[in-house]
CSV table of C-alpha atoms in Angstrom, one decimal:
chain,number,residue,atom,x,y,z
A,1,MET,CA,6.9,-11.3,-18.8
A,2,SER,CA,9.7,-13.5,-20.1
A,3,ALA,CA,10.9,-16.6,-18.3
A,4,GLU,CA,14.2,-15.3,-17.5
A,5,ARG,CA,13.3,-12.0,-16.1
A,6,GLY,CA,10.4,-12.9,-14.1
A,7,PRO,CA,7.8,-15.0,-13.2
A,8,SER,CA,4.9,-16.8,-15.8
A,9,ARG,CA,1.8,-14.8,-16.1
A,10,THR,CA,0.0,-17.3,-14.3
A,11,THR,CA,2.1,-17.5,-11.6
A,12,ALA,CA,2.3,-13.5,-11.2
A,13,LEU,CA,-1.6,-13.5,-11.4
A,14,ALA,CA,-1.7,-16.4,-8.6
A,15,ALA,CA,0.6,-14.2,-6.5
A,16,ILE,CA,-1.3,-11.0,-7.0
A,17,GLY,CA,-4.4,-13.0,-6.2
A,18,ALA,CA,-3.3,-14.9,-3.1
A,19,GLY,CA,-1.8,-11.3,-1.6
A,20,GLY,CA,-5.2,-9.8,-2.6
A,21,VAL,CA,-7.0,-12.3,-0.4
A,22,VAL,CA,-4.7,-11.5,2.8
A,23,GLY,CA,-5.1,-7.9,2.1
A,24,THR,CA,-8.8,-8.0,1.8
A,25,LEU,CA,-9.0,-10.1,5.2
A,26,LEU,CA,-6.9,-7.0,6.9
A,27,ARG,CA,-8.8,-4.6,5.4
A,28,ALA,CA,-12.3,-6.3,6.7
A,29,GLY,CA,-10.6,-7.0,10.1
A,30,ALA,CA,-9.7,-3.1,10.5
A,31,GLY,CA,-13.1,-2.1,9.8
A,32,ALA,CA,-14.5,-4.7,12.0
A,33,LEU,CA,-12.5,-3.9,14.7
A,34,ARG,CA,-13.1,-0.2,14.4
A,35,PRO,CA,-16.1,1.0,12.4
A,36,GLU,CA,-16.5,4.6,10.6
A,37,ALA,CA,-18.9,6.6,12.2
A,38,ALA,CA,-20.9,8.8,10.0
A,39,GLY,CA,-20.3,12.6,9.9
A,40,ARG,CA,-16.9,11.7,11.2
A,41,LEU,CA,-13.3,11.4,10.2
A,42,PRO,CA,-13.0,8.0,8.8
A,43,ALA,CA,-9.9,7.4,11.0
A,44,THR,CA,-9.5,3.6,10.1
A,45,THR,CA,-9.5,4.0,6.3
A,46,LEU,CA,-7.2,7.0,6.9
A,47,ALA,CA,-5.0,4.7,8.8
A,48,VAL,CA,-5.0,1.6,6.7
A,49,ASN,CA,-4.4,3.9,3.9
A,50,LEU,CA,-1.2,5.6,5.3
A,51,VAL,CA,0.3,2.5,6.7
A,52,GLY,CA,-0.3,1.0,3.0
A,53,ALA,CA,1.4,3.7,1.8
A,54,LEU,CA,4.4,3.4,4.0
A,55,VAL,CA,4.7,-0.3,3.6
A,56,LEU,CA,4.7,-0.3,-0.2
A,57,GLY,CA,7.4,2.2,-0.2
A,58,LEU,CA,9.3,0.1,2.1
A,59,LEU,CA,8.6,-3.0,0.1
A,60,LEU,CA,9.8,-1.0,-3.3
A,61,GLY,CA,12.8,0.1,-1.6
A,62,LEU,CA,13.8,-3.5,-0.3
A,63,PHE,CA,13.2,-5.1,-3.6
A,64,ALA,CA,13.7,-2.8,-6.6
A,65,ARG,CA,17.7,-3.2,-6.5
A,66,ARG,CA,17.7,-6.6,-5.6
A,67,GLU,CA,15.6,-7.5,-8.6
A,68,ALA,CA,17.3,-5.5,-11.2
A,69,ALA,CA,20.6,-6.8,-9.9
A,70,ALA,CA,19.9,-10.3,-9.5
A,71,GLY,CA,17.4,-11.0,-12.4
A,72,ARG,CA,15.1,-12.6,-9.6
A,73,PRO,CA,11.6,-13.3,-10.0
A,74,ARG,CA,9.3,-10.3,-8.9
A,75,VAL,CA,6.8,-12.8,-7.3
A,76,LEU,CA,7.2,-11.9,-3.7
A,77,ARG,CA,6.8,-8.3,-4.9
A,78,LEU,CA,3.8,-8.7,-6.6
A,79,ALA,CA,2.1,-10.7,-3.9
A,80,LEU,CA,2.8,-8.5,-0.9
A,81,GLY,CA,2.9,-5.1,-2.9
A,82,THR,CA,0.3,-5.2,-5.6
A,83,GLY,CA,-1.7,-8.2,-3.9
A,84,VAL,CA,-1.8,-7.4,-0.1
A,85,MET,CA,-1.2,-3.6,-0.2
A,86,GLY,CA,-3.4,-3.1,-3.2
A,87,ALA,CA,-6.4,-4.8,-1.5
A,88,LEU,CA,-5.6,-3.4,2.0
A,89,THR,CA,-5.7,0.2,1.0
A,90,THR,CA,-8.6,1.7,-0.8
A,91,HIS,CA,-9.1,4.8,-3.0
A,92,SER,CA,-12.1,4.2,-3.7
A,93,THR,CA,-13.7,4.0,-0.2
A,94,LEU,CA,-11.3,7.2,0.6
A,95,MET,CA,-13.3,9.0,-2.2
A,96,VAL,CA,-16.9,7.8,-1.3
A,97,GLN,CA,-16.4,8.8,2.6
A,98,ALA,CA,-14.8,12.0,1.6
A,99,ALA,CA,-17.9,12.8,-0.5
A,100,ARG,CA,-20.2,12.0,2.1
A,101,LEU,CA,-18.6,14.3,4.4
A,102,LEU,CA,-18.4,17.0,1.8
A,103,ARG,CA,-22.4,16.4,1.1
A,104,GLY,CA,-23.3,16.0,4.4
A,105,GLY,CA,-22.1,19.7,5.3
A,106,HIS,CA,-18.6,18.5,6.9
A,107,THR,CA,-16.6,20.7,4.6
A,108,ALA,CA,-13.3,21.1,6.7
A,109,ALA,CA,-13.4,17.4,8.0
A,110,GLY,CA,-13.8,16.2,4.2
A,111,ALA,CA,-11.2,18.4,2.6
A,112,GLY,CA,-9.0,18.1,5.6
A,113,TYR,CA,-9.1,14.2,5.1
A,114,LEU,CA,-8.6,14.5,1.3
A,115,LEU,CA,-5.4,16.8,2.0
A,116,VAL,CA,-4.1,14.9,4.7
A,117,SER,CA,-4.6,11.1,2.9
A,118,ALA,CA,-2.8,12.7,-0.3
A,119,THR,CA,0.0,14.6,1.4
A,120,ALA,CA,0.7,12.3,4.4
A,121,GLY,CA,0.5,9.4,1.7
A,122,ILE,CA,3.2,10.5,-0.5
A,123,ALA,CA,5.3,11.4,2.2
A,124,LEU,CA,4.9,7.9,3.9
A,125,ALA,CA,5.7,6.2,0.4
A,126,ALA,CA,8.7,8.4,0.2
A,127,LEU,CA,10.1,7.5,3.5
A,128,GLY,CA,9.5,3.9,3.3
A,129,LEU,CA,11.0,3.8,-0.2
A,130,ALA,CA,14.1,5.5,1.7
A,131,VAL,CA,14.1,3.2,4.7
A,132,GLY,CA,13.8,0.3,2.2
A,133,ALA,CA,16.5,1.1,0.1
A,134,ARG,CA,19.0,1.6,3.1
A,135,LEU,CA,18.1,-1.4,4.7
A,136,ASP,CA,18.5,-3.0,1.2
A,137,ARG,CA,22.1,-1.4,0.8
A,138,ALA,CA,22.8,-2.3,4.4
A,139,GLY,CA,21.8,-5.8,4.2
A,140,ARG,CA,24.3,-6.2,1.1
A,141,THR,CA,27.3,-4.7,2.6
A,142,PRO,CA,29.5,-7.3,4.0
C-alpha cells in the first residue's frame, strides 16, 4: 500500500486487528445469548452470518466510491469490513455445524442450512451493496 493511496501496512493491520477484537466479542456475545442446540438448525450462526453479509455489503457500497474518488485511506473500511465483519461471521463454524447435522441424520436441516446460508447471504450482501451505494450517492448530492 502506498502512502498516497492508503494506510501503511502497520496501520492497516492494526485497524483489522482492532476490528477483529470487536467482531469476536460480538460473535461470542451472540453465542452466549442464544447457544446452539445439538441436532437443531444453528439459528444463531445463521443470523450472525446473514446480518454480517448485509452489513458488509452496506459498508462496501458506502465506502467504495468515496475511497476511489477522494483517494481516502481505507482504514475505516478495513477495521469495520475486514476486522469486525470478518470476525463476526464464521464460515468455518457454518461448515462444522452443517457437517454435524448431516452426519447426525438431519439431512434436510443440514442441506437447508447450507442452501439458505449461501443464497440468503449472497442476496443480503447484494442488497447491502445497493443500499450503501444509494446512500453514498444521496449523501454526495447537494
